[in-house]
XYZ file of C-alpha atoms in Angstrom:
587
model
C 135.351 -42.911 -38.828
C 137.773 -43.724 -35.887
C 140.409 -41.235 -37.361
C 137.492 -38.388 -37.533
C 136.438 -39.239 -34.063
C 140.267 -39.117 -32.708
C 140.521 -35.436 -34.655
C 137.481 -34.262 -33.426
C 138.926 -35.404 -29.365
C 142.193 -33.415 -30.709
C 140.463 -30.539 -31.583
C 138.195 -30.438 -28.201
C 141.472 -30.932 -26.158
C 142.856 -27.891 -27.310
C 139.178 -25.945 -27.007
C 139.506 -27.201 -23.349
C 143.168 -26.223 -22.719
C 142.622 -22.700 -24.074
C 139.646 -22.006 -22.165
C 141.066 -24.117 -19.060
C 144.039 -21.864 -19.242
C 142.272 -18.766 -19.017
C 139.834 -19.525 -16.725
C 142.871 -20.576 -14.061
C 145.920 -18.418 -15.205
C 143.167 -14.814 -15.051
C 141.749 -15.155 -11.842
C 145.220 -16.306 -10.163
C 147.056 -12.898 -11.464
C 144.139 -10.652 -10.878
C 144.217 -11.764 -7.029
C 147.900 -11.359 -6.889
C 147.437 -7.519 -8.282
C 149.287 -8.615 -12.331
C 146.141 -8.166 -13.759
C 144.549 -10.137 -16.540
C 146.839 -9.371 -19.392
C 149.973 -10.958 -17.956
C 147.956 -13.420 -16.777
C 146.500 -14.500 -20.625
C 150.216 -14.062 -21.720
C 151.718 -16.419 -19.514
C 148.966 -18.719 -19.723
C 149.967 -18.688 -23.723
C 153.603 -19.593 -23.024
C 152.318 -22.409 -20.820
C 150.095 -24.274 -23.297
C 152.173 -23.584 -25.943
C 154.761 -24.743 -28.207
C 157.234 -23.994 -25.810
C 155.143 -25.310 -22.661
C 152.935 -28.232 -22.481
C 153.222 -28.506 -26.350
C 149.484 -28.446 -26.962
C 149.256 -25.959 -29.934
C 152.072 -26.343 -32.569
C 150.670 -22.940 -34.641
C 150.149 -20.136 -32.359
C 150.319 -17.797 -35.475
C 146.876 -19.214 -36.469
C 145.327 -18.646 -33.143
C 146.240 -15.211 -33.353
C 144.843 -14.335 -36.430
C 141.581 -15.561 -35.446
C 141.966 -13.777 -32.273
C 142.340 -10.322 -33.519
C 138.751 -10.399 -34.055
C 138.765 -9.636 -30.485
C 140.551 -6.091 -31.172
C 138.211 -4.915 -33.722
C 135.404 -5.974 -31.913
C 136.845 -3.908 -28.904
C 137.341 -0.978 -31.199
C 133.620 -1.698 -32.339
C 132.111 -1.077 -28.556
C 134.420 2.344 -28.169
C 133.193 3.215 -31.390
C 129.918 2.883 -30.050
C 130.718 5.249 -27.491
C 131.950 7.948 -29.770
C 128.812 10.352 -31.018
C 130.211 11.672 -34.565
C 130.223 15.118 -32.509
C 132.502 13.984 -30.090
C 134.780 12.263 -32.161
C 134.937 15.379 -34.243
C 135.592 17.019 -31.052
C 139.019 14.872 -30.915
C 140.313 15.966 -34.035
C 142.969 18.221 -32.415
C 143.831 15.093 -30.398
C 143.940 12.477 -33.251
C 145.876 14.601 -35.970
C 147.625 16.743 -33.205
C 148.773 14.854 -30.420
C 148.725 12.106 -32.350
C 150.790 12.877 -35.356
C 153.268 14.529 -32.922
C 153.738 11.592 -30.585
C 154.180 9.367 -34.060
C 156.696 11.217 -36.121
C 158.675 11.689 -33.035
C 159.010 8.221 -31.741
C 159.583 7.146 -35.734
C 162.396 9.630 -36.044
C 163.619 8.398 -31.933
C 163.095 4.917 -32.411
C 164.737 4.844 -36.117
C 168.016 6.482 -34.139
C 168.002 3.368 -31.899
C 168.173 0.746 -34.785
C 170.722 2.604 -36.489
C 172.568 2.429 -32.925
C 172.246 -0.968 -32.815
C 174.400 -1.625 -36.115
C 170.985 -2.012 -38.337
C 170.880 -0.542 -41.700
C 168.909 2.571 -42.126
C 166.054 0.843 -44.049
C 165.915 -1.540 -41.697
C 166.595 0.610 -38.657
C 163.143 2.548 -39.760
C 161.104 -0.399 -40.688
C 161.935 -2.385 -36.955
C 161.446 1.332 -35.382
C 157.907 1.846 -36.753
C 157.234 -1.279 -35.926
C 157.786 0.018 -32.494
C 156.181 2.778 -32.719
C 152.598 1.556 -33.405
C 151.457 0.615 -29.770
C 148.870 -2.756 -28.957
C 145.569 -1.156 -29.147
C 144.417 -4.402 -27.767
C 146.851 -4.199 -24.024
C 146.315 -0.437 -24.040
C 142.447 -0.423 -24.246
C 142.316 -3.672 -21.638
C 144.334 -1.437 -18.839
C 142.830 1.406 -19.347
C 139.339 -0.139 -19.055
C 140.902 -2.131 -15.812
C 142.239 0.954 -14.695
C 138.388 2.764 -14.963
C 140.332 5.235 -17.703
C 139.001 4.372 -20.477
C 136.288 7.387 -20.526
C 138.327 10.100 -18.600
C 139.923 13.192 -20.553
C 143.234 11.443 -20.303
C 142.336 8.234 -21.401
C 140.496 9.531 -24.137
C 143.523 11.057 -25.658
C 145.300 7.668 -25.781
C 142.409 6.683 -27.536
C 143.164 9.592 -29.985
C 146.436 8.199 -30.588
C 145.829 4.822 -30.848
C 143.612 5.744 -33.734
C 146.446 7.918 -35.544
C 148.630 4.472 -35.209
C 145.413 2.614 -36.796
C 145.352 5.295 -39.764
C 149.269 5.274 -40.321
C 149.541 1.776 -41.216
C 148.582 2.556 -44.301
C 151.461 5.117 -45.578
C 153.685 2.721 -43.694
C 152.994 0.263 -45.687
C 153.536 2.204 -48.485
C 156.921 3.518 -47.161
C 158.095 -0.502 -47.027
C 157.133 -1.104 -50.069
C 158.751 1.838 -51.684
C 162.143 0.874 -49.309
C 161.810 -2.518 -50.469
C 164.698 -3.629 -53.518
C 162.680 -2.709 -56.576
C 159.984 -0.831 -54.607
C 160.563 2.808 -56.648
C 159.510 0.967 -59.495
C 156.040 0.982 -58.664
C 154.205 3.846 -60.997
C 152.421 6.743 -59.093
C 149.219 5.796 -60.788
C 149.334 2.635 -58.990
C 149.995 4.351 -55.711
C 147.226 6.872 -56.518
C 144.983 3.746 -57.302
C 145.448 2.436 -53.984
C 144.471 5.555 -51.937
C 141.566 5.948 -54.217
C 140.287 2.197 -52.826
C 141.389 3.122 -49.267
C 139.287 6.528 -49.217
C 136.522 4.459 -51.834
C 136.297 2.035 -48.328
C 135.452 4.559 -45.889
C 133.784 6.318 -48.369
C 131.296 3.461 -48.429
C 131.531 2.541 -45.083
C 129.932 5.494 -44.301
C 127.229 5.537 -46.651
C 126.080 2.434 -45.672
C 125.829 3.663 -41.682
C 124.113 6.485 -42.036
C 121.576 5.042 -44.711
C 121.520 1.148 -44.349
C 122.016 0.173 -41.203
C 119.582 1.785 -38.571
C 116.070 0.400 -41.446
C 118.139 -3.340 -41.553
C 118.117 -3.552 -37.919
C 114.768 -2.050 -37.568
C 113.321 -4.629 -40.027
C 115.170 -7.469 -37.993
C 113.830 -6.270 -34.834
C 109.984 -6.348 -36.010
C 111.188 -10.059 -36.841
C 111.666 -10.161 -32.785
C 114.227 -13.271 -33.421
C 117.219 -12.390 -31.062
C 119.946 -14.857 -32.546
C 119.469 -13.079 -35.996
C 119.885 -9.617 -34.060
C 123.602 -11.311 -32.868
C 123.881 -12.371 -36.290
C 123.422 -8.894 -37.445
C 125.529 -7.248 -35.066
C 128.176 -10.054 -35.853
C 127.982 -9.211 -39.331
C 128.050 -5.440 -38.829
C 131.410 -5.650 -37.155
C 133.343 -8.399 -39.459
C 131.508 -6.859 -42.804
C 132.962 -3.523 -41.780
C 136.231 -4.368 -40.959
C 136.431 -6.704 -44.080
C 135.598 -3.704 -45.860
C 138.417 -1.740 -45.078
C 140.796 -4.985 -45.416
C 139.828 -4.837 -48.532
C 140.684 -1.301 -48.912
C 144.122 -1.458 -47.400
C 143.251 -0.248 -44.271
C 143.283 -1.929 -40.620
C 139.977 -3.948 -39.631
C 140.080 -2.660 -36.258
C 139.393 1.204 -38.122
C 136.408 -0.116 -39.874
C 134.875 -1.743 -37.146
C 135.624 1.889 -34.842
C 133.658 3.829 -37.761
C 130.970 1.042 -37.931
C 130.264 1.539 -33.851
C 130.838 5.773 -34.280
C 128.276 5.576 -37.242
C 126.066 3.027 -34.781
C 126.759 5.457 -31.514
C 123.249 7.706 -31.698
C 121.262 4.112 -32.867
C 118.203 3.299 -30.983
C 119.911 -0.352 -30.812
C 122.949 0.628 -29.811
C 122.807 -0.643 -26.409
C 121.061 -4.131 -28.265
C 124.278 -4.083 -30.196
C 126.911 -3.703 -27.343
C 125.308 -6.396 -25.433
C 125.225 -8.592 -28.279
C 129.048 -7.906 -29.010
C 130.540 -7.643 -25.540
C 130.747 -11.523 -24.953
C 132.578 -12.576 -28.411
C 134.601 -9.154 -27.924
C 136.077 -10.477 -24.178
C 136.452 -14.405 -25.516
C 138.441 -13.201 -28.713
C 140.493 -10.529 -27.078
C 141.646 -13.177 -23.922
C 142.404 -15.482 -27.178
C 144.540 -13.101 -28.587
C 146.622 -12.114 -25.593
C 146.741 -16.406 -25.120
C 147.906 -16.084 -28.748
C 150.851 -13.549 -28.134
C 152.066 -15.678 -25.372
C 152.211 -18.932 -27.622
C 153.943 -17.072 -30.033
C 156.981 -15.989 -27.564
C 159.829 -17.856 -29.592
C 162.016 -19.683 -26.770
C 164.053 -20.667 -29.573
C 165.135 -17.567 -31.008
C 165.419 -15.622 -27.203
C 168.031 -18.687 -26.708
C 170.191 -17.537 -29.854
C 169.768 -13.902 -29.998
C 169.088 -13.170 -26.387
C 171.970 -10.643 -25.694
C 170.533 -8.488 -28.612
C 166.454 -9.170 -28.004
C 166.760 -7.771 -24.398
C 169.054 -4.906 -25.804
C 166.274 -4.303 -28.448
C 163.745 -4.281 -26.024
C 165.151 -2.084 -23.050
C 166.291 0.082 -25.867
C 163.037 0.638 -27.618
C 160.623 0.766 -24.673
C 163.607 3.413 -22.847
C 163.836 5.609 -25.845
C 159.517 5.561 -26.802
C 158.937 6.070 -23.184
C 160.920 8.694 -22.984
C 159.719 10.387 -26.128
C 156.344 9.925 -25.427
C 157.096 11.599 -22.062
C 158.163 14.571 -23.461
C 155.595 14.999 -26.537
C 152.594 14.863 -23.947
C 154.781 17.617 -20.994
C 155.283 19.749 -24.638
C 151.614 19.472 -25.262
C 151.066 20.802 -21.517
C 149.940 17.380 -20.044
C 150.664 17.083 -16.278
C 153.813 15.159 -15.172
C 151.458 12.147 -13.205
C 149.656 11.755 -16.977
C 152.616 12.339 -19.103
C 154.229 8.983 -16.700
C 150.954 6.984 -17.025
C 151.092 7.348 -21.029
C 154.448 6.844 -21.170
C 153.892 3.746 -18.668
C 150.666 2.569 -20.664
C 152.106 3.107 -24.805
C 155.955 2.030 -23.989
C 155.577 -1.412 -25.807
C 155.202 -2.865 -29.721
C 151.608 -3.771 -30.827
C 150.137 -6.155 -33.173
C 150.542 -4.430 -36.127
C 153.991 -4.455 -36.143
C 153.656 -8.070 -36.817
C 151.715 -6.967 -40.262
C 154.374 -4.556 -40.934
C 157.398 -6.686 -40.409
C 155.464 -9.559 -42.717
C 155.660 -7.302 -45.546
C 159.071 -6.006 -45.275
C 160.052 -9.704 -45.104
C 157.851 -10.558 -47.930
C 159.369 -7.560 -49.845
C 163.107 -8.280 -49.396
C 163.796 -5.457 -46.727
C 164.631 -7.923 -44.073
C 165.264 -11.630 -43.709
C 163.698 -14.774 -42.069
C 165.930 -13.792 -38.799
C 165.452 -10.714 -38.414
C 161.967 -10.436 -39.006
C 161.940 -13.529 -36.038
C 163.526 -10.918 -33.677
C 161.767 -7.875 -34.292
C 158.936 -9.847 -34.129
C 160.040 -11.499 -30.432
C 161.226 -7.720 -29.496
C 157.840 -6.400 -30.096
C 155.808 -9.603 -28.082
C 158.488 -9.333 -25.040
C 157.914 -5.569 -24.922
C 153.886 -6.210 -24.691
C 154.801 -9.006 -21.946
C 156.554 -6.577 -20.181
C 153.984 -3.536 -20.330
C 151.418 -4.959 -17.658
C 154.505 -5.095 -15.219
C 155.324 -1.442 -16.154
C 151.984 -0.418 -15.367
C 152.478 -1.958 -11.623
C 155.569 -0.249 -10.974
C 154.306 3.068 -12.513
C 151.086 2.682 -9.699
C 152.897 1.788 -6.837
C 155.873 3.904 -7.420
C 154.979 7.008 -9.679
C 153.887 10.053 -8.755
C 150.167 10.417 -7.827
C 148.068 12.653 -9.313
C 148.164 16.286 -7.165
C 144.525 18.434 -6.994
C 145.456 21.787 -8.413
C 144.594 24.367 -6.343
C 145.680 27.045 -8.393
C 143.071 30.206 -7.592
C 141.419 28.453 -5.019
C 141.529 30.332 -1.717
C 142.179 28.616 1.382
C 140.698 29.475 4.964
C 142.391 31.993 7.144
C 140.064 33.726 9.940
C 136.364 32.815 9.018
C 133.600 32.994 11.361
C 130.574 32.324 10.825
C 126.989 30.363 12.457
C 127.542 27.440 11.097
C 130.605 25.454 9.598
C 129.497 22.928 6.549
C 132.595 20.845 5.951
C 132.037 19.054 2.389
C 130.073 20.901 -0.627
C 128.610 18.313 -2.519
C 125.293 17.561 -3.783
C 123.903 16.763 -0.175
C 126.049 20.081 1.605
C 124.586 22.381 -1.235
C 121.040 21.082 -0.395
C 121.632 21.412 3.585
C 122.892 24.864 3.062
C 119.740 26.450 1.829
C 117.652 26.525 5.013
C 120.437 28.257 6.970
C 121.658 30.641 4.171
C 117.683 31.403 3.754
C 117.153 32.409 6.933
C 120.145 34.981 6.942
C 122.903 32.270 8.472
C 126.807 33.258 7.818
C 128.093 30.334 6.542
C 131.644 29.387 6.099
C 132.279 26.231 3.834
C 135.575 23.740 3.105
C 135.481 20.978 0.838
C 138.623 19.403 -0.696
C 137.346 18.582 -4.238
C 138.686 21.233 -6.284
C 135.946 20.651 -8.932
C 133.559 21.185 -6.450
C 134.591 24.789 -5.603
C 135.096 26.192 -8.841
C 131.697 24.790 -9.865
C 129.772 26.197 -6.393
C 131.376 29.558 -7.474
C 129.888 29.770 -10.937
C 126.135 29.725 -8.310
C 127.186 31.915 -6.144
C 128.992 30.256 -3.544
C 132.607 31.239 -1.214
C 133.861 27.322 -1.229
C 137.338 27.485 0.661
C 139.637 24.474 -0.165
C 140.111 22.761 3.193
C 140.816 19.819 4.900
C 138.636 18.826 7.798
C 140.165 16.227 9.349
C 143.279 18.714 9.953
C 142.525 20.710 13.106
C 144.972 23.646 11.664
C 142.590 23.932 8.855
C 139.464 23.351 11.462
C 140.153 26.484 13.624
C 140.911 28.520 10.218
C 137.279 28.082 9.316
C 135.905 29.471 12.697
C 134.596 25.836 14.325
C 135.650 27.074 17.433
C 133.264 29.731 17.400
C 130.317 28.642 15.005
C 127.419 27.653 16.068
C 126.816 24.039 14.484
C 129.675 21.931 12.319
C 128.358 20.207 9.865
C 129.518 16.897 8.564
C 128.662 16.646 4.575
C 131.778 14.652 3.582
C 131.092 11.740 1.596
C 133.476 9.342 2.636
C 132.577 7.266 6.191
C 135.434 7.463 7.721
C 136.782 11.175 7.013
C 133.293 11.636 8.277
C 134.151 9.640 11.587
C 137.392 11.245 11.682
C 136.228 14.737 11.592
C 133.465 13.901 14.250
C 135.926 12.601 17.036
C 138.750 15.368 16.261
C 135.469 18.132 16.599
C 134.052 16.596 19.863
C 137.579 16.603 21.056
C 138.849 20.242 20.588
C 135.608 21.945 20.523
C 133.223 20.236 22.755
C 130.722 22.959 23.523
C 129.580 23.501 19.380
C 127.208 20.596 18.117
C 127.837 18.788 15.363
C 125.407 17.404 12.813
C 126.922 14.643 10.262
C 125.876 12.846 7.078
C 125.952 8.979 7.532
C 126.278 6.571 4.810
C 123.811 3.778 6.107
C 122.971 2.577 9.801
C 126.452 0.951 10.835
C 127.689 4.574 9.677
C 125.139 6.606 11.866
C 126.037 3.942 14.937
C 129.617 4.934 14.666
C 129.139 8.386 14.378
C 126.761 8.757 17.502
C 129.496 6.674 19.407
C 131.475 9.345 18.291
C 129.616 11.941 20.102
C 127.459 13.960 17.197
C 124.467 15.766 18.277
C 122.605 14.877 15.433
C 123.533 12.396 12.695
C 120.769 11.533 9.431
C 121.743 8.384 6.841
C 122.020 10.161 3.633
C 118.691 8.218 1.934
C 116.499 7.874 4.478
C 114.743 10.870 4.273
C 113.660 10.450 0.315
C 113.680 6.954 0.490
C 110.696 7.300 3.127
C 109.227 10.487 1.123
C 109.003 7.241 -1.708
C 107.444 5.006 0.788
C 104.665 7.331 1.641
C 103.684 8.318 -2.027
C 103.909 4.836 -3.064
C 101.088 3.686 -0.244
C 99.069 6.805 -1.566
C 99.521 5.312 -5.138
C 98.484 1.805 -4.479
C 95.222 3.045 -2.753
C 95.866 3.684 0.865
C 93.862 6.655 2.458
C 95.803 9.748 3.802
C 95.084 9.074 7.575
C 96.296 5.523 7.487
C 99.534 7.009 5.486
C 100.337 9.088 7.635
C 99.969 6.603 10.673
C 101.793 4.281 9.208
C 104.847 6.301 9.094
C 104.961 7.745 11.784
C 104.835 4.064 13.251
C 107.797 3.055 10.643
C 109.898 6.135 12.003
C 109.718 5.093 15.426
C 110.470 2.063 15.145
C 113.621 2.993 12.935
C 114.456 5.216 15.927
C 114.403 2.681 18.183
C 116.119 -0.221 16.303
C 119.034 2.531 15.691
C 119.403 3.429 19.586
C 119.413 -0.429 20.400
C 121.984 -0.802 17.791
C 123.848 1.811 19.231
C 124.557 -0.446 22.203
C 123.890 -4.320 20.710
C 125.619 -3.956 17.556
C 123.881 -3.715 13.747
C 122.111 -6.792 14.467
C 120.516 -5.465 17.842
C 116.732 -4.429 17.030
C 115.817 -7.340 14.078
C 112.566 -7.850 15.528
C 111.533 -4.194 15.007
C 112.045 -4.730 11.159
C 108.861 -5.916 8.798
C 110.335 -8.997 6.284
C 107.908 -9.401 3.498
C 108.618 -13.416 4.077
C 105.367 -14.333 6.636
C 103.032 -12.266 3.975
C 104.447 -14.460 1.459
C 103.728 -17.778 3.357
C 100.166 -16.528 4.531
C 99.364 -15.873 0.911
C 100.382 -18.811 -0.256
């Protein structure tokens, strides 16, 4: 009994370490701008068998930790209609394929380079060539990518590197001593399984799923929903296991097959919490498995390895994406972003070494190349922000303004500038309008609007639009302080033309009065007092007490503004109704 108990305390030391590890190593590297990748990795290496010694078998972590992947691939998958993944085809089987063969056929180069032979040189190349879905789809959800046009083709490629496993594997096992001997029925056999799998797979989403979790939600039991969901994911990506394909695929087509669900939301709520756990445990699991030991012996050729690899990829990738007409910032942020190894080169180098391609060494250094490369991408990813090129607004066809005059001046075309436009255009105004969102303009112009791209906090650009002889300038910007900005420079150089501005809230308005506009309105007021009014009407009030009561509520918003113009946003308290002595009367 005394040697179960002292187990069990073993066991809940190491449950404590891990999460103690992450909880202190995340936080610390977010705040000093590493993000939380490096900090999981490093957090590994600490608690480790090369740090504090508390975990001996990092290998076995890891494998329970890649749970975390496919349930990451799971929630995109949820985001992915069946339309809209069909939509990516030219991305998955184009871009994709293209940015694969050539960083196999780069990559292979390199090994051969470094003295390997050319079996091997391929097999630790590939290797290289399949990026970590799990660091790649972190950052880019960090980053705020993950569902922009240019993060969506990494996606795209990332799943051509989940799908090519499987003739990779094939490939090793062919290269392998003895490996032609296998028959083509055999090999025929095996692709029948692998498209049997999907094949399945997909029955079972379209006709299985959506009645099982209606019949579990009439049961209105939530831990068996989780249970389902649970099961969903690990079923599906057992399935394709099974099948010879990568888990992480069959938990993708499980979410795509989920994505137009009523309970898809139910489902990626239920998920999301084991999905961020497990994936933090795998990155703690990479770090653990960083090999001090063999970076001692072989360090000369591991760093070699790496620079070389990541160099040559990024370099590749660099050029497949400018080929494919992406824009130099992008083309840098992919190459930036898909530089490094991923985890299932550790699946691919197993087999080679379990085939006979490569021995117990030099599967140990690959293997180290490929986790020091995904160590090293988070780093990459700093540099490439605070050093690359930013991305530049194309202007291309967009006119710029040169001699306009006009009444009125609306600087900013967004959804609040269109709406202000209308009375003045309405009434037979000239208006002359600069915004700086190119998106913006070439969607006004598909209404019927002359958009000029302009700056407005650049007098230059100011006097090209006419606000020197307009009637009104009008503020529409969304951001506060270009708004500010472009008050003080027009109440400066062109003092005799009024200007009316959009504020944000009340300690935008005070600023912008201080500033010297003739007329400034916060950007919700108006609607959000529209919603006051109807919602008196709606709970029973009479229309002469409405309409007194607003009028009261306006002037006292007038007022508390003007005494905050002088006192500060606190000036004026008393003029505000708090909902807190109704509460205490009632009670």
């Amino acid at each position: 009994m005394a040697v179960e108990a002292s187990g069990a305390a073993s066991e809940l030391v190491q449950v404590v370490a891990l999460l103690a590890a992450g909880v202190i190593a995340v936080p610390l590297f977010k705040r000093l701008g590493l993000g939380s990748v490096l900090g999981y990795l490093v957090a590994g290496l600490a608690i480790g068998p090369f740090g504090l010694g508390l975990f001996t078998d990092a290998h076995a972590i890891l494998h329970v930790a890649e749970l975390g992947v496919v349930m990451f691939l799971f929630i995109i998958g949820l985001e992915m209609e069946p339309s809209r993944l069909w939509g990516m085809r030219r991305e998955i089987f184009g871009l994709g394929l293209a940015q694969v063969g050539a960083c196999i056929g780069a990559l292979t180069l390199v090994g051969g380079a470094m003295g390997l032979s050319p079996a091997v040189a391929f097999v630790a190349g590939t290797g290289f060539v399949l990026t970590s879905t799990a660091i790649v789809m972190q950052l880019l959800e960090e980053r705020g990518s993950l569902s922009t046009p240019k993060g969506q083709r990494i996606v795209a490629i990332l799943l051509l590197e989940d799908l090519a496993i499987v003739p990779l594997l094939a490939f090793v096992a062919l290269l392998a001593p003895g490996g032609g001997e296998t028959s083509g029925s055999e090999r025929a056999i095996a692709i029948a399984i692998a498209l049997g799998s999907v094949a399945a797979l997909i029955a079972a989403g379209r006709w299985l799923l959506n009645p099982l979790f209606r019949l579990l939600a009439a049961s209105k039991a939530r831990e068996v929903m989780t249970a389902a969901a649970l099961l969903v994911v690990l079923g599906s990506a057992l399935a394709m296991q099974l099948g010879g394909l990568s888990m992480a695929m069959g938990a993708f087509l499980a979410g795509v097959l989920l994505s137009e669900s009523s309970f898809r939301h139910q489902l990626e709520a239920d998920i999301e919490p084991f999905r961020g756990i497990l994936l933090g445990l795998f990155f703690l699991g990479v770090g653990m498995s960083l090999d001090l030991t063999v970076i001692g012996a072989n360090w000369v050729l591991i760093l070699a390895g790496v620079a070389a690899y990541m160099v040559v990829k990024s370099l590749v990738i660099y050029g497949v994406a400018r080929i494919l007409r992406a824009s130099h910032p992008e083309a840098m942020e992919r190459a930036a972003l898909m530089a490094q190894g991923g985890e299932f080169a550790f699946v691919l180098y197993a087999a080679a070494a379990s085939a006979g391609l490569i021995d117990g060494r030099t599967n140990a250094i690959l293997t180290t190349t490929i986790i020091l490369s995904m160590a090293v991408t988070p780093l990459m990813v700093i540099a490439f922000d605070r050093l690359g090129p930013k991305p530049s607004v194309s202007t291309e066809g967009l006119d710029v303004p040169e001699n306009l005059a006009g009444s009125a001046l609306i600087i900013g075309f967004g959804r609040f500038g269109q709406i202000a436009s209308q009375p003045l255009i309405s009434r037979g105004c000239s208006v002359s309008i600069i915004d700086t969102n190119a998106a913006n303009i070439r969607l006004a112009e598909g209404f019927g609007f002359k958009v000029y791209y302009g700056d407005g906090t650049r007098l230059d650009i100011l006097h090209a639009a006419g606000a020197s002889t307009a009637r009104a300038i009008l503020i529409c910007v969304d951001e506060p302080e270009t708004a500010k900005r472009i008050a003080e420079i027009a109440r400066a150089e062109f003092p005799l033309v009024p200007v009316l501005a959009r504020a944000r809230d009340r300690e935008h308005a005070v600023e912008l009065i201080q500033a010297g506009v003739a007329y400034q309105i916060r950007e919700t007021v108006e609607s959000a007092l529209a919603f006051g009014e109807q919602a008196l009407l709606t709970v029973g009030d009479e229309p002469e007490a409405v309409s007194d009561v607003m009028a009261e509520v306006r002037r006292r918003d007038a007022e508390r503004l003007a005494l905050q113009t002088v006192g500060g946003i606190y000036a004026g308290r008393e003029l505000i109704r708090g909902n807190t002595a109704a509460v205490l009367e009632a009670g």
